[in-house]
Tab-separated table of C-alpha atoms (C1' of nucleotides) in Angstrom:
chain	number	residue	atom	x	y	z
A	136	MET	CA	9.157	17.298	-14.751
A	137	THR	CA	9.103	15.891	-11.301
A	138	ASN	CA	5.756	14.456	-11.737
A	139	THR	CA	6.675	11.540	-9.573
A	140	LYS	CA	7.625	12.367	-5.985
A	141	VAL	CA	11.140	11.511	-5.214
A	142	TYR	CA	10.448	9.320	-2.307
A	143	LEU	CA	8.185	7.037	-4.494
A	144	GLU	CA	10.929	6.789	-7.009
A	145	ILE	CA	13.159	5.622	-4.154
A	146	VAL	CA	10.761	3.075	-3.086
A	147	LYS	CA	10.753	1.736	-6.553
A	148	GLN	CA	14.495	1.739	-6.861
A	149	LEU	CA	14.791	-0.038	-3.478
A	150	ARG	CA	12.498	-2.798	-4.684
A	151	ALA	CA	14.619	-3.035	-7.830
A	152	MET	CA	17.744	-3.165	-5.795
A	153	ILE	CA	16.417	-5.787	-3.502
A	154	SER	CA	15.404	-7.884	-6.458
A	155	ALA	CA	18.664	-7.416	-8.317
A	156	ASP	CA	20.887	-8.176	-5.344
A	157	GLY	CA	18.684	-11.043	-4.226
A	158	LEU	CA	18.403	-9.631	-0.702
A	159	LYS	CA	15.969	-11.436	1.689
A	160	THR	CA	14.508	-11.235	5.110
A	161	GLY	CA	17.163	-10.151	7.664
A	162	ASP	CA	19.587	-8.697	5.070
A	163	LYS	CA	20.961	-5.181	5.417
A	164	ILE	CA	20.297	-2.498	2.922
A	165	PRO	CA	22.671	0.376	2.141
A	166	SER	CA	22.734	3.163	4.619
A	167	GLU	CA	20.729	6.344	4.197
A	168	ARG	CA	23.675	8.411	3.208
A	169	GLU	CA	24.847	5.911	0.709
A	170	LEU	CA	21.378	5.685	-0.924
A	171	SER	CA	21.322	9.334	-0.941
A	172	GLU	CA	24.554	9.497	-2.833
A	173	ARG	CA	23.902	6.560	-5.187
A	174	LEU	CA	20.410	7.941	-6.132
A	175	ASN	CA	21.436	11.527	-6.366
A	176	VAL	CA	18.734	12.633	-3.977
A	177	GLY	CA	18.717	14.284	-0.598
A	178	ARG	CA	18.885	12.182	2.551
A	179	SER	CA	15.584	13.503	3.807
A	180	SER	CA	13.895	12.008	0.686
A	181	VAL	CA	15.550	8.770	1.319
A	182	ARG	CA	14.273	8.881	4.897
A	183	GLU	CA	10.707	9.664	3.714
A	184	ALA	CA	10.813	6.523	1.617
A	185	LEU	CA	12.447	4.428	4.495
A	186	ARG	CA	10.099	5.715	7.113
A	187	ALA	CA	7.003	4.808	4.965
A	188	LEU	CA	8.355	1.346	4.270
A	189	GLU	CA	9.035	1.009	8.007
A	190	LEU	CA	5.452	1.861	8.957
A	191	LEU	CA	4.317	-0.698	6.504
A	192	GLY	CA	6.559	-3.136	8.278
A	193	LEU	CA	8.593	-4.046	5.329
A	194	ILE	CA	11.753	-2.957	6.800
A	195	GLU	CA	13.280	-2.504	10.307
A	196	THR	CA	15.629	0.037	11.419
A	197	ARG	CA	18.113	-0.098	14.302
A	198	ARG	CA	19.991	3.133	15.268
A	199	GLY	CA	23.612	2.748	15.055
A	200	GLU	CA	23.369	-0.455	13.016
A	201	GLY	CA	21.446	0.077	9.876
A	202	THR	CA	18.260	-0.809	7.999
A	203	PHE	CA	17.145	-4.271	7.445
A	204	ILE	CA	14.641	-6.146	5.352
A	205	ARG	CA	11.817	-7.598	7.508
A	206	ASP	CA	9.402	-10.335	7.303
A	207	PHE	CA	6.474	-8.275	6.553
A	208	ARG	CA	3.734	-10.555	7.796
A	209	GLY	CA	3.721	-8.393	10.917
A	210	ASN	CA	0.586	-6.831	12.014
A	211	GLN	CA	1.933	-3.287	12.363
A	212	LEU	CA	-0.091	-1.761	9.652
A	213	VAL	CA	-3.040	-3.923	10.305
A	214	GLN	CA	-3.302	-2.429	13.735
A	215	LEU	CA	-2.944	0.996	12.273
A	216	LEU	CA	-5.589	0.521	9.628
A	217	GLY	CA	-7.962	-0.968	12.145
A	218	THR	CA	-7.913	2.045	14.391
A	219	PHE	CA	-7.420	4.571	11.612
A	220	ILE	CA	-9.413	3.925	8.594
A	221	LEU	CA	-11.752	1.245	8.415
A	222	GLN	CA	-14.719	3.384	9.482
A	223	ASP	CA	-15.721	3.301	5.875
A	224	GLU	CA	-18.608	0.937	5.872
A	225	LYS	CA	-18.254	0.026	2.250
A	226	ALA	CA	-14.620	-0.773	2.728
A	227	LYS	CA	-15.403	-3.162	5.528
A	228	LYS	CA	-18.089	-4.948	3.496
A	229	ASP	CA	-15.630	-5.293	0.516
A	230	VAL	CA	-13.101	-6.901	2.835
A	231	VAL	CA	-15.522	-9.387	4.155
A	232	GLU	CA	-16.902	-10.122	0.759
A	233	THR	CA	-13.549	-10.559	-0.904
A	234	LYS	CA	-12.274	-12.688	1.813
A	235	ASN	CA	-15.282	-15.006	1.505
A	236	LEU	CA	-14.974	-15.201	-2.233
A	237	ILE	CA	-11.300	-16.039	-2.124
A	238	GLU	CA	-11.920	-18.762	0.435
A	239	MET	CA	-14.497	-20.240	-1.890
A	240	ASP	CA	-12.213	-20.048	-4.917
A	241	CYS	CA	-9.575	-21.838	-3.003
A	242	LEU	CA	-11.965	-24.479	-1.844
A	243	ARG	CA	-12.580	-25.074	-5.549
A	244	LEU	CA	-8.979	-25.295	-6.365
A	245	ALA	CA	-8.237	-27.440	-3.376
A	246	MET	CA	-10.904	-29.883	-4.448
A	247	TYR	CA	-8.896	-30.956	-7.554
A	248	ARG	CA	-5.505	-30.623	-5.973
A	249	ILE	CA	-5.968	-32.241	-2.675
A	250	ASN	CA	-4.086	-35.353	-1.539
A	251	PRO	CA	-6.498	-37.981	-0.242
A	252	ARG	CA	-4.213	-39.222	2.399
A	253	GLN	CA	-3.462	-35.782	3.841
A	254	LEU	CA	-7.249	-35.008	3.738
A	255	GLU	CA	-7.967	-38.061	5.741
A	256	LYS	CA	-5.394	-37.162	8.212
A	257	PHE	CA	-6.695	-33.606	8.503
A	258	LYS	CA	-10.201	-34.836	8.977
A	259	GLU	CA	-9.151	-36.618	12.040
A	260	GLN	CA	-7.500	-33.630	13.425
A	261	VAL	CA	-10.605	-31.587	12.931
A	262	ALA	CA	-12.749	-34.157	14.464
A	263	ALA	CA	-10.525	-34.032	17.481
A	264	ASP	CA	-11.122	-30.256	17.812
A	265	GLN	CA	-7.485	-29.551	17.171
A	266	VAL	CA	-7.996	-27.082	14.394
A	267	ASP	CA	-9.422	-23.620	14.468
A	268	ASP	CA	-10.760	-21.446	11.584
A	269	ASP	CA	-7.401	-19.914	10.816
A	270	GLU	CA	-5.631	-23.168	10.616
A	271	PHE	CA	-8.379	-24.735	8.671
A	272	PHE	CA	-8.235	-22.231	5.882
A	273	TYR	CA	-4.565	-21.944	5.986
A	274	ARG	CA	-4.602	-25.572	5.015
A	275	ILE	CA	-6.973	-25.068	2.364
A	276	MET	CA	-4.743	-22.320	1.004
A	277	GLU	CA	-1.873	-24.741	0.970
A	278	TRP	CA	-3.798	-27.240	-0.877
A	279	SER	CA	-5.069	-24.894	-3.434
A	280	ASP	CA	-1.462	-24.341	-4.283
A	281	ASN	CA	-1.843	-20.695	-5.302
A	282	HIS	CA	0.635	-18.663	-3.401
A	283	LEU	CA	-0.637	-15.408	-4.636
A	284	PHE	CA	-4.131	-16.028	-3.350
A	285	ALA	CA	-2.693	-17.263	-0.158
A	286	ARG	CA	-0.782	-14.015	0.323
A	287	ILE	CA	-3.829	-11.915	-0.410
A	288	TRP	CA	-5.836	-13.969	1.936
A	289	LEU	CA	-3.401	-13.564	4.802
A	290	ILE	CA	-3.613	-9.818	4.533
A	291	LEU	CA	-7.388	-9.846	4.241
A	292	LYS	CA	-7.687	-12.179	7.204
A	293	ASP	CA	-5.663	-9.786	9.417
A	294	TYR	CA	-7.970	-6.971	8.281
A	295	TYR	CA	-10.917	-9.010	8.952
A	296	TYR	CA	-9.875	-9.709	12.470
A	297	SER	CA	-9.041	-6.050	13.060
A	298	LEU	CA	-12.519	-5.180	12.081
A	299	ASN	CA	-13.724	-6.942	15.194
A	300	LEU	CA	-16.912	-8.149	13.710
A	301	THR	CA	-18.989	-11.023	15.062
A	302	LYS	CA	-16.530	-13.602	16.218
A	303	ASP	CA	-17.018	-16.731	14.210
A	304	GLU	CA	-17.906	-19.412	16.704
A	305	TYR	CA	-16.098	-22.668	16.273
A	306	LYS	CA	-18.118	-25.022	13.902
A	307	ARG	CA	-16.559	-28.349	13.760
A	308	ASN	CA	-19.401	-29.911	11.928
A	309	SER	CA	-19.226	-27.381	9.151
A	310	PHE	CA	-15.559	-27.987	8.810
A	311	LEU	CA	-16.217	-31.827	8.529
A	312	SER	CA	-18.897	-31.219	6.157
A	313	ILE	CA	-16.675	-29.153	3.838
A	314	LEU	CA	-14.006	-31.775	4.046
A	315	GLU	CA	-16.371	-34.539	3.194
A	316	ALA	CA	-17.696	-32.670	0.125
A	317	LEU	CA	-14.157	-32.098	-0.943
A	318	GLU	CA	-13.385	-35.694	-0.631
A	319	ASN	CA	-16.398	-36.446	-2.942
A	320	LYS	CA	-15.188	-33.705	-5.274
A	321	ASN	CA	-18.728	-32.134	-5.145
A	322	GLU	CA	-18.387	-28.446	-5.672
A	323	GLU	CA	-21.986	-27.604	-4.826
A	324	MET	CA	-21.881	-29.470	-1.454
A	325	THR	CA	-18.623	-27.818	-0.623
A	326	LEU	CA	-19.846	-24.361	-1.207
A	327	GLU	CA	-23.164	-25.165	0.546
A	328	ALA	CA	-21.092	-26.302	3.609
A	329	TYR	CA	-19.018	-23.206	3.407
A	330	ARG	CA	-21.997	-20.961	3.289
A	331	ASN	CA	-23.273	-22.712	6.357
A	332	LEU	CA	-20.038	-22.104	8.050
A	333	ARG	CA	-20.130	-18.348	7.314
A	334	ASN	CA	-23.827	-18.066	7.837
A	335	LEU	CA	-24.262	-16.936	4.240
A	336	SER	CA	-27.509	-17.189	2.250
A	337	ILE	CA	-27.154	-18.712	-1.174
A	338	SER	CA	-25.592	-16.345	-3.569
A	339	THR	CA	-28.120	-13.469	-3.406
A	340	ASP	CA	-27.052	-9.922	-3.174
A	341	LYS	CA	-24.920	-10.564	-0.175
A	342	TYR	CA	-22.015	-12.908	-0.414
B	40	MET	CA	14.577	9.081	26.365
B	41	THR	CA	13.093	9.343	22.923
B	42	ASN	CA	12.337	5.678	22.843
B	43	THR	CA	9.472	6.278	20.507
B	44	LYS	CA	10.474	7.828	17.201
B	45	VAL	CA	9.093	11.099	16.677
B	46	TYR	CA	7.425	10.329	13.417
B	47	LEU	CA	5.401	7.594	15.068
B	48	GLU	CA	4.340	9.975	17.774
B	49	ILE	CA	3.157	12.243	15.112
B	50	VAL	CA	1.132	9.536	13.424
B	51	LYS	CA	-0.509	8.975	16.767
B	52	GLN	CA	-1.136	12.677	17.347
B	53	LEU	CA	-2.702	12.926	13.836
B	54	ARG	CA	-5.004	10.103	14.590
B	55	ALA	CA	-6.107	11.756	17.698
B	56	MET	CA	-6.484	15.063	16.024
B	57	ILE	CA	-8.669	13.640	13.350
B	58	SER	CA	-10.768	11.883	15.894
B	59	ALA	CA	-11.045	14.883	18.116
B	60	ASP	CA	-12.002	17.260	15.367
B	61	GLY	CA	-14.213	14.737	13.713
B	62	LEU	CA	-12.498	15.099	10.341
B	63	LYS	CA	-13.553	12.795	7.554
B	64	THR	CA	-12.899	11.942	4.006
B	65	GLY	CA	-11.923	14.916	1.987
B	66	ASP	CA	-11.251	17.270	4.901
B	67	LYS	CA	-7.999	19.153	5.075
B	68	ILE	CA	-5.566	18.594	7.845
B	69	PRO	CA	-3.157	21.282	9.187
B	70	SER	CA	-0.184	22.244	7.018
B	71	GLU	CA	3.194	20.617	7.605
B	72	ARG	CA	4.587	23.889	8.976
B	73	GLU	CA	1.747	24.276	11.402
B	74	LEU	CA	1.905	20.742	12.616
B	75	SER	CA	5.623	21.217	13.076
B	76	GLU	CA	4.974	24.199	15.266
B	77	ARG	CA	2.092	22.853	17.165
B	78	LEU	CA	3.731	19.594	18.033
B	79	ASN	CA	7.166	21.179	18.569
B	80	VAL	CA	8.980	19.009	16.191
B	81	GLY	CA	10.853	19.576	13.005
B	82	ARG	CA	9.132	19.779	9.693
B	83	SER	CA	11.141	16.812	8.288
B	84	SER	CA	9.696	14.645	11.072
B	85	VAL	CA	6.239	15.774	10.188
B	86	ARG	CA	6.853	14.992	6.627
B	87	GLU	CA	8.162	11.426	7.507
B	88	ALA	CA	4.866	10.671	9.234
B	89	LEU	CA	2.827	12.208	6.335
B	90	ARG	CA	4.727	10.396	3.732
B	91	ALA	CA	4.259	7.174	5.410
B	92	LEU	CA	0.526	7.703	5.703
B	93	GLU	CA	0.314	8.788	2.069
B	94	LEU	CA	2.048	5.606	1.048
B	95	LEU	CA	-0.557	3.707	3.014
B	96	GLY	CA	-3.110	5.635	1.114
B	97	LEU	CA	-4.616	7.265	4.151
B	98	ILE	CA	-3.933	10.814	2.987
B	99	GLU	CA	-3.568	12.548	-0.196
B	100	THR	CA	-1.275	15.700	-0.633
B	101	ARG	CA	-1.611	18.323	-3.311
B	102	ARG	CA	1.159	20.641	-3.881
B	103	GLY	CA	0.166	24.292	-3.319
B	104	GLU	CA	-3.027	23.253	-1.691
B	105	GLY	CA	-2.529	21.051	1.326
B	106	THR	CA	-2.947	17.593	2.816
B	107	PHE	CA	-6.370	15.886	2.793
B	108	ILE	CA	-7.898	12.738	4.300
B	109	ARG	CA	-8.422	10.401	1.614
B	110	ASP	CA	-11.326	8.298	0.322
B	111	PHE	CA	-9.903	5.072	1.524
B	112	ARG	CA	-11.516	2.211	-0.122
B	113	GLY	CA	-9.441	-0.518	1.344
B	114	ASN	CA	-6.615	-0.594	-1.044
B	115	GLN	CA	-3.298	1.056	-1.924
B	116	LEU	CA	-1.368	-1.165	0.430
B	117	VAL	CA	-2.669	-4.155	-1.518
B	118	GLN	CA	-1.137	-2.404	-4.471
B	119	LEU	CA	2.253	-1.899	-2.685
B	120	LEU	CA	2.296	-5.344	-1.087
B	121	GLY	CA	1.176	-6.903	-4.329
B	122	THR	CA	4.249	-5.500	-6.166
B	123	PHE	CA	6.539	-6.559	-3.299
B	124	ILE	CA	5.015	-10.036	-3.255
B	125	LEU	CA	5.016	-10.616	-6.956
B	126	GLN	CA	8.596	-9.527	-7.313
B	127	ASP	CA	10.081	-12.638	-5.765
B	128	GLU	CA	7.246	-14.926	-6.380
B	129	LYS	CA	7.417	-14.943	-10.133
B	130	ALA	CA	4.702	-17.432	-10.310
B	131	LYS	CA	3.214	-16.686	-13.648
B	132	LYS	CA	0.752	-19.531	-13.301
B	133	ASP	CA	-0.578	-18.130	-10.151
B	134	VAL	CA	-1.100	-14.679	-11.645
B	135	VAL	CA	-3.124	-16.094	-14.519
B	136	GLU	CA	-5.109	-18.425	-12.303
B	137	THR	CA	-5.880	-15.732	-9.843
B	138	LYS	CA	-6.806	-13.243	-12.352
B	139	ASN	CA	-9.221	-15.673	-14.052
B	140	LEU	CA	-10.865	-16.689	-10.679
B	141	ILE	CA	-11.293	-13.085	-9.771
B	142	GLU	CA	-12.941	-12.294	-13.041
B	143	MET	CA	-15.282	-15.150	-12.472
B	144	ASP	CA	-16.033	-14.120	-9.005
B	145	CYS	CA	-16.911	-10.676	-10.198
B	146	LEU	CA	-19.071	-12.087	-13.015
B	147	ARG	CA	-21.089	-13.788	-10.225
B	148	LEU	CA	-21.356	-10.618	-8.233
B	149	ALA	CA	-22.212	-8.533	-11.150
B	150	MET	CA	-24.917	-10.854	-12.151
B	151	TYR	CA	-26.913	-9.887	-9.032
B	152	ARG	CA	-25.949	-6.233	-8.989
B	153	ILE	CA	-26.252	-5.326	-12.550
B	154	ASN	CA	-28.551	-2.682	-13.869
B	155	PRO	CA	-30.639	-4.059	-16.841
B	156	ARG	CA	-30.670	-0.847	-18.666
B	157	GLN	CA	-26.947	-0.417	-18.451
B	158	LEU	CA	-26.499	-3.869	-19.498
B	159	GLU	CA	-28.593	-3.482	-22.589
B	160	LYS	CA	-26.612	-0.407	-23.592
B	161	PHE	CA	-23.360	-2.057	-22.999
B	162	LYS	CA	-24.507	-4.933	-25.114
B	163	GLU	CA	-24.989	-2.675	-28.051
B	164	GLN	CA	-21.442	-1.251	-27.630
B	165	VAL	CA	-19.946	-4.667	-27.609
B	166	ALA	CA	-21.992	-5.633	-30.601
B	167	ALA	CA	-20.521	-2.633	-32.372
B	168	ASP	CA	-16.988	-3.638	-31.603
B	169	GLN	CA	-16.363	-0.661	-29.379
B	170	VAL	CA	-15.223	-2.651	-26.376
B	171	ASP	CA	-12.000	-4.506	-25.842
B	172	ASP	CA	-11.191	-7.046	-23.281
B	173	ASP	CA	-9.923	-4.536	-20.826
B	174	GLU	CA	-12.861	-2.294	-20.910
B	175	PHE	CA	-15.230	-5.256	-20.858
B	176	PHE	CA	-13.931	-6.487	-17.527
B	177	TYR	CA	-13.445	-3.120	-16.168
B	178	ARG	CA	-17.186	-2.648	-16.563
B	179	ILE	CA	-17.760	-6.032	-14.909
B	180	MET	CA	-15.721	-4.783	-11.957
B	181	GLU	CA	-17.779	-1.737	-11.783
B	182	TRP	CA	-20.933	-3.657	-11.673
B	183	SER	CA	-19.699	-6.105	-9.146
B	184	ASP	CA	-19.308	-3.080	-6.899
B	185	ASN	CA	-16.318	-4.456	-4.909
B	186	HIS	CA	-13.557	-1.912	-5.010
B	187	LEU	CA	-11.128	-4.138	-3.278
B	188	PHE	CA	-11.493	-6.870	-5.888
B	189	ALA	CA	-11.321	-4.265	-8.603
B	190	ARG	CA	-8.038	-2.934	-7.226
B	191	ILE	CA	-6.504	-6.405	-7.030
B	192	TRP	CA	-7.624	-7.163	-10.453
B	193	LEU	CA	-6.182	-4.038	-11.924
B	194	ILE	CA	-2.818	-4.952	-10.545
B	195	LEU	CA	-2.970	-8.522	-11.821
B	196	LYS	CA	-4.071	-7.367	-15.251
B	197	ASP	CA	-0.955	-5.199	-15.550
B	198	TYR	CA	1.169	-8.063	-14.508
B	199	TYR	CA	-0.655	-10.303	-16.836
B	200	TYR	CA	0.128	-8.077	-19.808
B	201	SER	CA	3.670	-7.651	-18.725
B	202	LEU	CA	4.130	-11.491	-18.725
B	203	ASN	CA	3.508	-11.204	-22.451
B	204	LEU	CA	1.612	-14.461	-22.798
B	205	THR	CA	-0.618	-15.380	-25.675
B	206	LYS	CA	-2.377	-12.317	-26.561
B	207	ASP	CA	-6.067	-12.831	-26.283
B	208	GLU	CA	-7.652	-12.316	-29.512
B	209	TYR	CA	-10.725	-10.290	-29.630
B	210	LYS	CA	-13.891	-12.503	-29.192
B	211	ARG	CA	-17.001	-10.448	-29.533
B	212	ASN	CA	-19.254	-13.437	-29.488
B	213	SER	CA	-17.846	-14.753	-26.204
B	214	PHE	CA	-18.616	-11.263	-24.771
B	215	LEU	CA	-22.088	-11.241	-26.020
B	216	SER	CA	-22.604	-14.700	-24.645
B	217	ILE	CA	-21.487	-13.732	-21.277
B	218	LEU	CA	-23.683	-10.611	-21.301
B	219	GLU	CA	-26.643	-12.642	-22.311
B	220	ALA	CA	-26.067	-15.172	-19.538
B	221	LEU	CA	-25.856	-12.366	-17.072
B	222	GLU	CA	-29.009	-10.967	-18.236
B	223	ASN	CA	-30.764	-14.297	-17.598
B	224	LYS	CA	-28.910	-14.477	-14.386
B	225	ASN	CA	-27.691	-18.044	-15.206
B	226	GLU	CA	-24.468	-18.613	-13.340
B	227	GLU	CA	-23.525	-21.849	-15.195
B	228	MET	CA	-24.083	-20.314	-18.560
B	229	THR	CA	-22.054	-17.250	-17.584
B	230	LEU	CA	-19.032	-19.232	-16.419
B	231	GLU	CA	-19.259	-21.474	-19.518
B	232	ALA	CA	-19.084	-18.387	-21.843
B	233	TYR	CA	-16.200	-17.121	-19.764
B	234	ARG	CA	-14.339	-20.395	-20.063
B	235	ASN	CA	-14.875	-20.209	-23.726
B	236	LEU	CA	-13.408	-16.741	-23.908
B	237	ARG	CA	-10.415	-17.751	-21.977
B	238	ASN	CA	-9.992	-21.052	-23.581
B	239	LEU	CA	-10.330	-22.960	-20.353
B	240	SER	CA	-11.470	-26.471	-19.938
B	241	ILE	CA	-14.096	-27.009	-17.295
B	242	SER	CA	-12.721	-26.864	-13.865
B	243	THR	CA	-10.088	-29.508	-14.063
B	244	ASP	CA	-6.593	-29.045	-12.626
B	245	LYS	CA	-6.042	-25.928	-14.612
B	246	TYR	CA	-8.397	-22.929	-14.217
C	69	DG	C1'	-19.468	46.472	-14.938
C	70	DA	C1'	-17.144	42.097	-16.687
C	71	DG	C1'	-13.237	39.991	-17.753
C	72	DA	C1'	-8.261	39.419	-17.783
C	73	DT	C1'	-3.814	40.190	-15.487
C	74	DG	C1'	-0.479	39.738	-12.088
C	75	DG	C1'	1.462	39.718	-7.510
C	76	DG	C1'	1.219	38.035	-2.725
C	77	DT	C1'	0.721	34.410	0.288
C	78	DG	C1'	0.446	29.866	1.719
C	79	DT	C1'	1.359	25.001	0.748
C	80	DG	C1'	3.867	20.860	-0.432
C	81	DG	C1'	8.771	19.132	-2.456
C	82	DT	C1'	13.542	18.939	-2.024
C	83	DC	C1'	18.226	19.680	-0.653
C	84	DT	C1'	21.884	20.846	2.516
C	85	DG	C1'	24.344	20.938	6.650
C	86	DA	C1'	24.627	20.582	11.243
C	87	DC	C1'	24.221	17.982	15.689
C	88	DC	C1'	22.964	14.096	18.684
C	89	DA	C1'	22.633	8.996	20.279
C	90	DC	C1'	24.014	4.599	19.544
C	91	DT	C1'	26.792	0.525	17.742
C	92	DT	C1'	30.726	-1.585	16.339
C	93	DA	C1'	35.253	-2.555	15.765
C	94	DA	C1'	39.783	-1.231	15.396
C	95	DA	C1'	43.604	0.892	17.863
C	96	DA	C1'	45.898	1.861	22.097
C	97	DA	C1'	46.979	0.956	26.747
C	98	DC	C1'	47.783	-2.214	30.313
D	296	DG	C1'	46.244	-11.585	25.930
D	297	DT	C1'	42.972	-8.595	28.084
D	298	DT	C1'	40.959	-4.438	28.769
D	299	DT	C1'	40.093	0.371	27.730
D	300	DT	C1'	39.833	4.091	24.596
D	301	DT	C1'	38.993	6.020	20.409
D	302	DA	C1'	37.178	6.591	15.781
D	303	DA	C1'	34.047	5.688	12.244
D	304	DG	C1'	29.626	4.601	10.656
D	305	DT	C1'	24.585	4.755	11.188
D	306	DG	C1'	20.012	6.253	12.150
D	307	DG	C1'	17.266	10.399	14.442
D	308	DT	C1'	16.142	15.085	14.418
D	309	DC	C1'	16.227	19.855	13.491
D	310	DA	C1'	16.658	24.444	11.031
D	311	DG	C1'	16.955	26.954	7.073
D	312	DA	C1'	16.931	27.739	2.432
D	313	DC	C1'	14.859	27.518	-2.361
D	314	DC	C1'	11.570	25.794	-5.775
D	315	DA	C1'	6.905	24.842	-7.950
D	316	DC	C1'	2.327	25.285	-7.665
D	317	DA	C1'	-2.524	26.751	-6.308
D	318	DC	C1'	-5.381	30.170	-4.947
D	319	DC	C1'	-7.153	34.806	-3.764
D	320	DC	C1'	-7.723	39.522	-4.569
D	321	DA	C1'	-6.503	44.057	-5.919
D	322	DT	C1'	-5.641	46.050	-10.201
D	323	DC	C1'	-5.876	47.019	-14.853
D	324	DT	C1'	-8.163	46.729	-19.459
D	325	DC	C1'	-11.942	46.707	-22.373
DNA sequence: GAGATGGGTGTGGTCTGACCACTTAAAAAC
DNA sequence: GTTTTTAAGTGGTCAGACCACACCCATCTC
């Protein structure tokens, strides 16, 4: 028995509990003692689970008050991972590669789902230097209308920045090329413009 | 006093310790009791820190043996965040779409990284009906050599199955077409064969 | 001598009970 | 009615006690 560690089980239960009760950002979750009693486990095990979730930035704890669900987009763990782990060269490479591929996927999606009027308006903003790389792709993510991809991308983006690689310089012209290609619904041109933006050679070994 | 929670301080100390001693993947870190003594804190606080790092995938603990620095291939938290995200999102469509796109991305990657001999051998297995959909794409993931993508895919696959959508029937011929296209390093043919496998129309609104 | 056996020791896993520090709100004092 | 005091609830931390498991090594068996 006891194959699964108790604290992991508690994490699971918490997730179920949050889902069942429809709790959302800012809501309070049961106290440590109550959880301990309700789940028939020691309070220390409950704490192990809560501390882990806290470090992940999923919950927030205030002494004397309680524990609350948090908007987890916070850096918290990104910073931690940045300083802690990402020494693994292969992992870094995977992050960069994955981020690029997802961006390309979303460009493809956006191409078919984009609203011409919005695109036109966005082009003007880009032309006026009012959009940076982040905002540009955030918009692409919106247009691609795939929340799951967007979520994953947000995480990867934070990793990416924490890696502190070559800072992408601002490339207005590449942005405009991409938008134009999207407007013409030309996949090949879109990807070509993207590769130019990211300084990628055409799909060879390195994406 | 005690503005900073003890367990966070321990995380910090651990990081410093690992850095100072030059510990790397697979190395053992001091036992909980030793850390507790060396840092003048309770063992439960040490455990809170270790459990948090474990949930992040930074360390691995083995009962009776000790705690070890883990082979971190940029993941784990994707797993966790993934489940948290997917719980309230419930976007079946996004799951299917994302899974398909990732599979296609990995086909592209695999195309350039594949080992001809392995491919030949795999083809034989497929021809002999020894490979199902899961195994097929698991192999593709291996060949694409991007562990991060592989992790995300594994999660999505599980969700996909739990969605209980139309069960993909076994399509040996589509598999063989894909492998053949990969062999010829023909991206368009590869994707066409994939679309056939998944019953997708060419990149229209629905992927 | 080679192999099997069985403690002993160290390690993580868990629970319990005890304080402390802090917040909040109800009760008491004015 | 306002202020002060008190009590209850909550997270933060520690110490000690067991348990389950892995490993090493002396011992026993053949």
